[in-house]
Amino acid sequence: MTAPLLPGATIGIIGGGQLGRMLAMAAARLGYRTIVLEPQADCPAAQLANSQIVAAYDDEAALAELAARADVITYEFENVPVAAARRIEVQTAVFPPPLALEKAQDRLTEKRLLNALGISTADFRAVDNDAALAEALAGFGGSGVLKTRRLGYDGKGQRVFRNATADDCRGVFDAMGGVPLILEALVDFDCEFSIIAARDGDGTKRAYDAARNVHQGGILRSSTVPAGLAPAMAEQARRATFALLDGLDYVGVIGLEFFALADGRALVNEYAPRVHNSGHWTEAACTVSQFEQHIRAVAGLPLGDPRRHGDCVMENLIGDEVGNAPDLLRESDLMLHLYGKAEARPGRKMGHFTRLSKG
Ligand code: AMP
């Protein structure tokens, strides 16, 4: 493995949202400088980074500048153009590897990769027109979740079918934007959970405890740790996570979302090649947070111990809920984190807090 980055070195971050902000904070604590590439000026990450390049993620000149000024480059969202990541990695290392981005950007290639690595997912079919949808739905007994293959997040670009017939499929392909789609079998899950884990350049892997996640309207509401999973299921999920990390020759933190089934199986819904909202609890309940773990991995430093020192619940503050912040701060054993976003629009993640259980 290459030598660790020395304090004072610069980490480039593509994307300027709250994840980039928390990565910049963790990097600063380890003595690094950060530079953020993000089209929106004064974005959450740039408020804490040393500098910002205000430009589009695929702006050639801006990417060249980032590669020239940074000693290593990482990213905080999965829709970084893969071609851009590959172009700059010739000059400056990019972690996680662009292959992880490429596979995650298309739900079809993502599921095929997972299955090829022996990791279970819901059954799925590619759908490129209404007739293919009708056929796929018939194969799944009339139920399924139809999703755009690319650029979907937080439940956007999805449609759920129950007891559907061919008639229900008419016009759906166009209504979904005429883009490539995937139909997944509708999973009747007991609960959703996630595993946040890391791998370094030597192949060492560390996983945090699973978090039980509750979504509302496709947006993460809360993450509870411990997740209350049967030990065999937690172990199955950890193994799947490590198989994916090795399969991608991954460096950095990854987040995998799972469905827990009543029969004891855990199916992967998707993975995010980055730090993840359902891992925010680690900043309050672990000595080394997911953000520091990621910075350690990409900087070539030893990974930290992912053990937690308590039980906790993380909740997102969405839209106007950010107004509850002063009241929350009256509580002891609560860590609040606000993202520095000026406008509290509905559905916008403005911050989060983690309540630690008094043990
Ligand atoms: P996603 O955009 O894939 O993260 O999906 C958002 C949410 O929709 C998930 O967290 C689940 O609650 C639900 N969901 C997604 N895919 C399925 C599925 N195949 N079966 C049942 N629920 C699903």
Tab-separated table of C-alpha atoms and ligand atoms in Angstrom:
chain	number	residue	atom	x	y	z
A	1	MET	CA	0.000	0.000	0.000
A	2	THR	CA	1.137	3.557	-0.685
A	3	ALA	CA	2.420	5.687	2.186
A	4	PRO	CA	-0.208	7.555	4.221
A	5	LEU	CA	-0.941	11.149	3.292
A	6	LEU	CA	0.952	13.474	5.565
A	7	PRO	CA	-0.832	16.116	7.618
A	8	GLY	CA	-1.212	19.227	5.481
A	9	ALA	CA	-1.984	17.177	2.365
A	10	THR	CA	-5.159	18.043	0.445
A	11	ILE	CA	-8.189	15.823	-0.044
A	12	GLY	CA	-10.437	16.713	-2.984
A	13	ILE	CA	-14.156	16.107	-2.495
A	14	ILE	CA	-16.557	16.004	-5.442
A	15	GLY	CA	-19.960	17.174	-4.230
A	16	GLY	CA	-20.739	19.841	-1.662
A	17	GLY	CA	-23.680	18.563	0.415
A	18	GLN	CA	-23.851	17.568	4.066
A	19	LEU	CA	-21.862	14.380	3.528
A	20	GLY	CA	-19.023	16.408	2.030
A	21	ARG	CA	-19.304	18.820	4.926
A	22	MET	CA	-18.908	16.062	7.502
A	23	LEU	CA	-16.029	14.538	5.521
A	24	ALA	CA	-14.307	17.950	5.490
A	25	MET	CA	-14.716	18.193	9.280
A	26	ALA	CA	-13.229	14.732	9.793
A	27	ALA	CA	-10.372	15.504	7.416
A	28	ALA	CA	-9.591	18.716	9.278
A	29	ARG	CA	-9.408	16.836	12.577
A	30	LEU	CA	-6.774	14.557	11.066
A	31	GLY	CA	-4.768	17.563	9.900
A	32	TYR	CA	-5.736	17.551	6.220
A	33	ARG	CA	-6.889	20.331	3.974
A	34	THR	CA	-9.937	19.908	1.733
A	35	ILE	CA	-11.054	21.328	-1.581
A	36	VAL	CA	-14.625	20.869	-2.781
A	37	LEU	CA	-15.856	20.754	-6.386
A	38	GLU	CA	-19.509	21.817	-6.451
A	39	PRO	CA	-21.516	24.099	-8.760
A	40	GLN	CA	-23.421	25.771	-5.916
A	41	ALA	CA	-21.334	28.433	-4.186
A	42	ASP	CA	-21.281	28.481	-0.361
A	43	CYS	CA	-22.609	24.924	-0.271
A	44	PRO	CA	-22.671	23.010	3.060
A	45	ALA	CA	-19.261	21.410	2.418
A	46	ALA	CA	-17.564	24.569	1.172
A	47	GLN	CA	-18.518	26.365	4.403
A	48	LEU	CA	-16.019	24.069	6.169
A	49	ALA	CA	-13.519	23.148	3.467
A	50	ASN	CA	-10.363	25.141	2.786
A	51	SER	CA	-11.525	26.046	-0.705
A	52	GLN	CA	-14.117	25.405	-3.366
A	53	ILE	CA	-13.992	25.137	-7.126
A	54	VAL	CA	-17.383	26.410	-8.262
A	55	ALA	CA	-18.087	24.350	-11.380
A	56	ALA	CA	-20.141	21.467	-12.754
A	57	TYR	CA	-19.041	17.938	-11.817
A	58	ASP	CA	-18.123	17.194	-15.442
A	59	ASP	CA	-16.351	20.503	-16.164
A	60	GLU	CA	-13.047	19.358	-17.693
A	61	ALA	CA	-10.979	22.351	-16.618
A	62	ALA	CA	-12.378	22.255	-13.085
A	63	LEU	CA	-11.662	18.522	-12.756
A	64	ALA	CA	-8.119	19.055	-14.020
A	65	GLU	CA	-7.672	21.802	-11.437
A	66	LEU	CA	-9.031	19.540	-8.682
A	67	ALA	CA	-6.651	16.743	-9.708
A	68	ALA	CA	-3.730	19.180	-9.746
A	69	ARG	CA	-4.504	20.661	-6.322
A	70	ALA	CA	-5.517	17.497	-4.447
A	71	ASP	CA	-3.348	14.594	-3.283
A	72	VAL	CA	-6.286	12.194	-3.344
A	73	ILE	CA	-9.866	12.618	-4.541
A	74	THR	CA	-13.079	11.234	-3.113
A	75	TYR	CA	-16.768	11.989	-3.596
A	76	GLU	CA	-19.909	12.313	-1.526
A	77	PHE	CA	-22.622	11.256	-3.961
A	78	GLU	CA	-22.971	8.409	-6.405
A	79	ASN	CA	-23.920	10.314	-9.526
A	80	VAL	CA	-20.434	11.668	-10.169
A	81	PRO	CA	-19.911	11.165	-13.935
A	82	VAL	CA	-17.879	7.959	-14.256
A	83	ALA	CA	-15.993	9.261	-17.294
A	84	ALA	CA	-14.863	12.271	-15.260
A	85	ALA	CA	-13.709	10.070	-12.362
A	86	ARG	CA	-11.737	7.869	-14.751
A	87	ARG	CA	-10.156	10.879	-16.444
A	88	ILE	CA	-8.826	12.370	-13.238
A	89	GLU	CA	-7.674	9.136	-11.633
A	90	VAL	CA	-4.898	8.981	-14.228
A	91	GLN	CA	-3.387	11.999	-12.472
A	92	THR	CA	-4.596	11.664	-8.869
A	93	ALA	CA	-5.967	8.582	-7.109
A	94	VAL	CA	-9.775	8.472	-6.817
A	95	PHE	CA	-11.328	6.462	-3.953
A	96	PRO	CA	-13.694	4.627	-3.839
A	97	PRO	CA	-12.701	3.211	-7.247
A	98	PRO	CA	-14.747	4.508	-10.207
A	99	LEU	CA	-15.877	0.914	-10.858
A	100	ALA	CA	-17.929	1.134	-7.648
A	101	LEU	CA	-19.606	4.274	-9.021
A	102	GLU	CA	-20.219	2.754	-12.415
A	103	LYS	CA	-21.960	-0.323	-11.034
A	104	ALA	CA	-24.022	1.627	-8.493
A	105	GLN	CA	-25.299	4.139	-11.041
A	106	ASP	CA	-27.460	1.569	-12.820
A	107	ARG	CA	-29.755	-0.571	-10.674
A	108	LEU	CA	-29.530	-3.386	-13.236
A	109	THR	CA	-25.713	-3.624	-13.308
A	110	GLU	CA	-25.688	-3.153	-9.528
A	111	LYS	CA	-27.991	-6.142	-8.920
A	112	ARG	CA	-26.150	-8.277	-11.467
A	113	LEU	CA	-22.855	-7.524	-9.722
A	114	LEU	CA	-24.323	-8.350	-6.314
A	115	ASN	CA	-25.751	-11.642	-7.571
A	116	ALA	CA	-22.458	-12.525	-9.317
A	117	LEU	CA	-20.731	-12.092	-5.947
A	118	GLY	CA	-23.219	-14.482	-4.335
A	119	ILE	CA	-25.204	-11.679	-2.654
A	120	SER	CA	-29.001	-12.076	-2.664
A	121	THR	CA	-31.317	-9.343	-3.953
A	122	ALA	CA	-34.998	-9.205	-4.865
A	123	ASP	CA	-35.753	-10.834	-8.224
A	124	PHE	CA	-35.615	-8.306	-11.041
A	125	ARG	CA	-36.215	-7.850	-14.755
A	126	ALA	CA	-35.045	-5.137	-17.140
A	127	VAL	CA	-38.039	-3.265	-18.594
A	128	ASP	CA	-37.806	-1.221	-21.790
A	129	ASN	CA	-41.450	-0.957	-22.866
A	130	ASP	CA	-45.012	-1.577	-21.641
A	131	ALA	CA	-45.123	-5.138	-23.018
A	132	ALA	CA	-41.943	-6.084	-21.151
A	133	LEU	CA	-43.457	-4.600	-17.987
A	134	ALA	CA	-46.652	-6.644	-18.392
A	135	GLU	CA	-44.631	-9.817	-18.933
A	136	ALA	CA	-42.342	-9.141	-15.976
A	137	LEU	CA	-45.281	-8.318	-13.685
A	138	ALA	CA	-47.050	-11.518	-14.715
A	139	GLY	CA	-43.860	-13.388	-13.734
A	140	PHE	CA	-43.988	-11.749	-10.286
A	141	GLY	CA	-47.688	-12.533	-9.709
A	142	GLY	CA	-48.831	-8.991	-10.566
A	143	SER	CA	-46.770	-7.162	-7.918
A	144	GLY	CA	-43.511	-5.300	-8.139
A	145	VAL	CA	-41.649	-2.039	-7.743
A	146	LEU	CA	-40.805	-0.327	-11.006
A	147	LYS	CA	-37.770	1.947	-10.810
A	148	THR	CA	-35.722	4.001	-13.211
A	149	ARG	CA	-32.393	2.245	-13.637
A	150	ARG	CA	-30.406	5.445	-13.296
A	151	LEU	CA	-30.578	8.642	-11.242
A	152	GLY	CA	-33.182	7.493	-8.727
A	153	TYR	CA	-32.777	8.209	-5.035
A	154	ASP	CA	-34.929	8.533	-1.924
A	155	GLY	CA	-37.746	6.653	-3.673
A	156	LYS	CA	-37.913	9.103	-6.600
A	157	GLY	CA	-38.721	7.632	-10.017
A	158	GLN	CA	-40.584	4.614	-8.604
A	159	ARG	CA	-44.002	3.053	-8.948
A	160	VAL	CA	-45.469	0.180	-6.923
A	161	PHE	CA	-47.821	-2.369	-8.557
A	162	ARG	CA	-50.146	-4.767	-6.753
A	163	ASN	CA	-52.446	-7.234	-8.544
A	164	ALA	CA	-51.609	-5.485	-11.806
A	165	THR	CA	-52.849	-6.634	-15.205
A	166	ALA	CA	-51.554	-5.846	-18.699
A	167	ASP	CA	-54.067	-2.959	-18.803
A	168	ASP	CA	-52.344	-1.295	-15.855
A	169	CYS	CA	-49.112	-1.258	-17.835
A	170	ARG	CA	-50.370	0.785	-20.748
A	171	GLY	CA	-48.491	4.084	-21.078
A	172	VAL	CA	-46.337	3.418	-18.011
A	173	PHE	CA	-43.026	3.342	-19.867
A	174	ASP	CA	-43.620	6.821	-21.317
A	175	ALA	CA	-45.031	8.125	-18.018
A	176	MET	CA	-41.789	7.046	-16.309
A	177	GLY	CA	-39.869	9.213	-18.786
A	178	GLY	CA	-39.172	6.685	-21.557
A	179	VAL	CA	-35.913	5.708	-19.860
A	180	PRO	CA	-34.568	2.200	-19.099
A	181	LEU	CA	-36.404	0.687	-16.128
A	182	ILE	CA	-36.094	-2.245	-13.782
A	183	LEU	CA	-38.961	-4.145	-12.179
A	184	GLU	CA	-38.162	-5.644	-8.803
A	185	ALA	CA	-40.293	-8.187	-6.992
A	186	LEU	CA	-42.214	-6.483	-4.176
A	187	VAL	CA	-40.402	-7.564	-1.025
A	188	ASP	CA	-42.560	-8.238	2.032
A	189	PHE	CA	-39.905	-7.307	4.552
A	190	ASP	CA	-39.971	-7.381	8.347
A	191	CYS	CA	-37.711	-4.358	8.524
A	192	GLU	CA	-35.018	-2.468	6.661
A	193	PHE	CA	-31.478	-2.184	7.931
A	194	SER	CA	-28.098	-1.091	6.716
A	195	ILE	CA	-24.470	-1.902	7.234
A	196	ILE	CA	-21.775	0.742	7.003
A	197	ALA	CA	-18.318	-0.689	6.480
A	198	ALA	CA	-14.875	0.261	5.246
A	199	ARG	CA	-11.967	-1.309	3.406
A	200	ASP	CA	-8.457	0.051	3.139
A	201	GLY	CA	-5.909	-0.336	0.350
A	202	ASP	CA	-4.453	-3.437	2.000
A	203	GLY	CA	-7.822	-5.182	2.014
A	204	THR	CA	-8.486	-4.787	5.750
A	205	LYS	CA	-12.212	-4.488	6.397
A	206	ARG	CA	-14.219	-3.144	9.323
A	207	ALA	CA	-18.012	-3.014	9.749
A	208	TYR	CA	-20.133	-0.973	12.138
A	209	ASP	CA	-23.094	-2.634	13.798
A	210	ALA	CA	-26.222	-2.801	11.655
A	211	ALA	CA	-28.777	0.002	12.023
A	212	ARG	CA	-32.529	-0.535	11.711
A	213	ASN	CA	-33.899	2.089	9.343
A	214	VAL	CA	-37.353	3.570	8.976
A	215	HIS	CA	-38.180	5.404	5.748
A	216	GLN	CA	-41.095	7.755	5.154
A	217	GLY	CA	-41.995	8.838	1.648
A	218	GLY	CA	-38.737	7.246	0.485
A	219	ILE	CA	-36.642	9.427	2.832
A	220	LEU	CA	-34.743	8.035	5.810
A	221	ARG	CA	-36.497	9.022	9.042
A	222	SER	CA	-34.499	7.219	11.702
A	223	SER	CA	-31.731	4.700	12.311
A	224	THR	CA	-31.735	2.634	15.509
A	225	VAL	CA	-28.762	0.734	16.891
A	226	PRO	CA	-28.774	-2.079	17.833
A	227	ALA	CA	-31.043	-3.130	14.993
A	228	GLY	CA	-32.422	-6.122	16.885
A	229	LEU	CA	-31.477	-8.591	14.150
A	230	ALA	CA	-30.976	-12.281	14.762
A	231	PRO	CA	-27.203	-12.837	15.022
A	232	ALA	CA	-27.259	-15.127	11.960
A	233	MET	CA	-28.866	-12.404	9.854
A	234	ALA	CA	-26.397	-9.769	11.042
A	235	GLU	CA	-23.539	-12.113	10.173
A	236	GLN	CA	-25.025	-12.890	6.751
A	237	ALA	CA	-25.261	-9.146	6.019
A	238	ARG	CA	-21.724	-8.493	7.216
A	239	ARG	CA	-20.400	-11.257	4.965
A	240	ALA	CA	-22.313	-9.867	1.984
A	241	THR	CA	-20.878	-6.420	2.686
A	242	PHE	CA	-17.323	-7.732	2.878
A	243	ALA	CA	-17.796	-9.780	-0.321
A	244	LEU	CA	-18.863	-6.613	-2.137
A	245	LEU	CA	-15.938	-4.616	-0.736
A	246	ASP	CA	-13.476	-7.261	-1.932
A	247	GLY	CA	-15.300	-7.752	-5.240
A	248	LEU	CA	-14.859	-4.055	-6.038
A	249	ASP	CA	-11.302	-3.860	-4.637
A	250	TYR	CA	-12.851	-1.032	-2.674
A	251	VAL	CA	-11.150	1.688	-0.667
A	252	GLY	CA	-13.305	3.867	1.601
A	253	VAL	CA	-16.643	3.619	3.383
A	254	ILE	CA	-19.642	1.930	1.773
A	255	GLY	CA	-23.302	1.731	2.825
A	256	LEU	CA	-25.485	-1.288	2.027
A	257	GLU	CA	-29.250	-1.226	2.499
A	258	PHE	CA	-30.967	-4.520	3.276
A	259	PHE	CA	-34.458	-5.961	3.582
A	260	ALA	CA	-34.815	-8.406	6.483
A	261	LEU	CA	-37.213	-11.243	5.616
A	262	ALA	CA	-39.228	-13.309	8.070
A	263	ASP	CA	-37.537	-16.510	6.832
A	264	GLY	CA	-34.136	-15.266	8.025
A	265	ARG	CA	-32.778	-14.083	4.678
A	266	ALA	CA	-31.343	-10.612	4.143
A	267	LEU	CA	-31.664	-9.154	0.622
A	268	VAL	CA	-29.589	-6.200	-0.515
A	269	ASN	CA	-31.689	-3.361	-1.908
A	270	GLU	CA	-28.791	-1.172	-2.997
A	271	TYR	CA	-25.370	0.055	-2.052
A	272	ALA	CA	-23.984	3.576	-1.863
A	273	PRO	CA	-20.262	3.970	-2.626
A	274	ARG	CA	-19.859	6.656	0.017
A	275	VAL	CA	-20.640	7.564	3.588
A	276	HIS	CA	-24.343	7.085	4.252
A	277	ASN	CA	-27.156	8.832	6.105
A	278	SER	CA	-27.882	5.669	8.094
A	279	GLY	CA	-24.322	5.839	9.467
A	280	HIS	CA	-24.588	9.318	10.978
A	281	TRP	CA	-25.120	7.753	14.421
A	282	THR	CA	-21.453	6.682	14.385
A	283	GLU	CA	-20.313	10.249	15.083
A	284	ALA	CA	-22.094	10.136	18.448
A	285	ALA	CA	-21.780	6.467	19.440
A	286	CYS	CA	-18.353	5.394	18.140
A	287	THR	CA	-14.877	6.738	18.757
A	288	VAL	CA	-14.199	6.740	15.006
A	289	SER	CA	-17.168	7.939	12.942
A	290	GLN	CA	-17.928	6.773	9.409
A	291	PHE	CA	-16.568	10.123	8.207
A	292	GLU	CA	-13.224	9.694	9.910
A	293	GLN	CA	-13.134	6.050	8.806
A	294	HIS	CA	-13.576	7.140	5.196
A	295	ILE	CA	-10.883	9.783	5.440
A	296	ARG	CA	-8.563	7.251	7.087
A	297	ALA	CA	-9.161	4.756	4.277
A	298	VAL	CA	-8.613	7.182	1.388
A	299	ALA	CA	-5.594	8.763	3.104
A	300	GLY	CA	-3.904	5.392	3.653
A	301	LEU	CA	-4.170	5.566	7.452
A	302	PRO	CA	-5.076	2.562	9.637
A	303	LEU	CA	-8.819	1.956	9.919
A	304	GLY	CA	-10.381	2.673	13.289
A	305	ASP	CA	-12.197	0.305	15.619
A	306	PRO	CA	-15.899	0.419	14.636
A	307	ARG	CA	-17.205	-0.683	18.042
A	308	ARG	CA	-19.889	1.514	19.532
A	309	HIS	CA	-19.893	2.607	23.132
A	310	GLY	CA	-23.657	2.799	23.509
A	311	ASP	CA	-27.083	2.283	21.991
A	312	CYS	CA	-28.615	5.154	20.058
A	313	VAL	CA	-31.245	6.453	17.675
A	314	MET	CA	-30.454	8.912	14.889
A	315	GLU	CA	-33.264	11.001	13.447
A	316	ASN	CA	-33.161	13.288	10.450
A	317	LEU	CA	-34.433	16.854	10.675
A	318	ILE	CA	-36.359	17.345	7.452
A	319	GLY	CA	-37.643	20.712	6.213
A	320	ASP	CA	-39.231	22.798	9.000
A	321	GLU	CA	-38.253	20.265	11.666
A	322	VAL	CA	-34.958	22.099	11.881
A	323	GLY	CA	-36.913	24.600	14.007
A	324	ASN	CA	-36.944	21.978	16.815
A	325	ALA	CA	-33.199	22.324	17.243
A	326	PRO	CA	-33.232	24.642	20.316
A	327	ASP	CA	-35.631	22.308	22.163
A	328	LEU	CA	-33.569	19.249	21.301
A	329	LEU	CA	-30.521	20.920	22.771
A	330	ARG	CA	-32.205	20.927	26.200
A	331	GLU	CA	-31.730	17.153	26.295
A	332	SER	CA	-28.618	15.567	27.675
A	333	ASP	CA	-26.988	12.688	25.763
A	334	LEU	CA	-28.054	14.191	22.462
A	335	MET	CA	-25.750	15.238	19.647
A	336	LEU	CA	-27.164	17.706	17.132
A	337	HIS	CA	-25.748	18.305	13.698
A	338	LEU	CA	-27.042	21.027	11.340
A	339	TYR	CA	-25.894	21.312	7.751
A	340	GLY	CA	-25.739	25.076	7.184
A	341	LYS	CA	-28.464	25.077	4.526
A	342	ALA	CA	-30.106	28.479	4.183
A	343	GLU	CA	-33.585	27.385	3.117
A	344	ALA	CA	-35.707	24.706	4.854
A	345	ARG	CA	-37.621	23.350	1.851
A	346	PRO	CA	-40.065	20.416	2.350
A	347	GLY	CA	-38.277	17.072	2.075
A	348	ARG	CA	-34.849	18.681	2.405
A	349	LYS	CA	-32.468	17.143	4.940
A	350	MET	CA	-31.474	20.082	7.160
A	351	GLY	CA	-29.705	18.207	9.941
A	352	HIS	CA	-29.927	15.209	12.227
A	353	PHE	CA	-29.559	14.339	15.848
A	354	THR	CA	-28.477	11.225	17.709
A	355	ARG	CA	-29.964	10.329	21.072
A	356	LEU	CA	-27.687	8.108	23.097
A	357	SER	CA	-29.339	5.694	25.525
A	358	LYS	CA	-28.349	6.292	29.065
A	359	GLY	CA	-26.682	3.065	30.009
B	1	AMP	P1	-34.721	2.809	-3.049
B	1	AMP	O1	-34.871	4.055	-3.845
B	1	AMP	O2	-34.387	1.601	-3.873
B	1	AMP	O3	-33.794	3.008	-1.877
B	1	AMP	O4	-36.150	2.519	-2.387
B	1	AMP	C1	-36.734	3.382	-1.448
B	1	AMP	C2	-37.604	2.589	-0.487
B	1	AMP	O5	-38.678	1.941	-1.204
B	1	AMP	C3	-36.873	1.449	0.219
B	1	AMP	O6	-36.188	1.907	1.355
B	1	AMP	C4	-38.031	0.527	0.570
B	1	AMP	O7	-38.737	1.020	1.702
B	1	AMP	C5	-38.932	0.645	-0.643
B	1	AMP	N1	-38.593	-0.396	-1.642
B	1	AMP	C6	-37.643	-0.303	-2.593
B	1	AMP	N2	-37.561	-1.421	-3.330
B	1	AMP	C7	-38.480	-2.281	-2.834
B	1	AMP	C8	-38.873	-3.623	-3.155
B	1	AMP	N3	-38.328	-4.297	-4.174
B	1	AMP	N4	-39.849	-4.178	-2.392
B	1	AMP	C9	-40.434	-3.509	-1.377
B	1	AMP	N5	-40.111	-2.240	-1.034
B	1	AMP	C10	-39.147	-1.625	-1.742
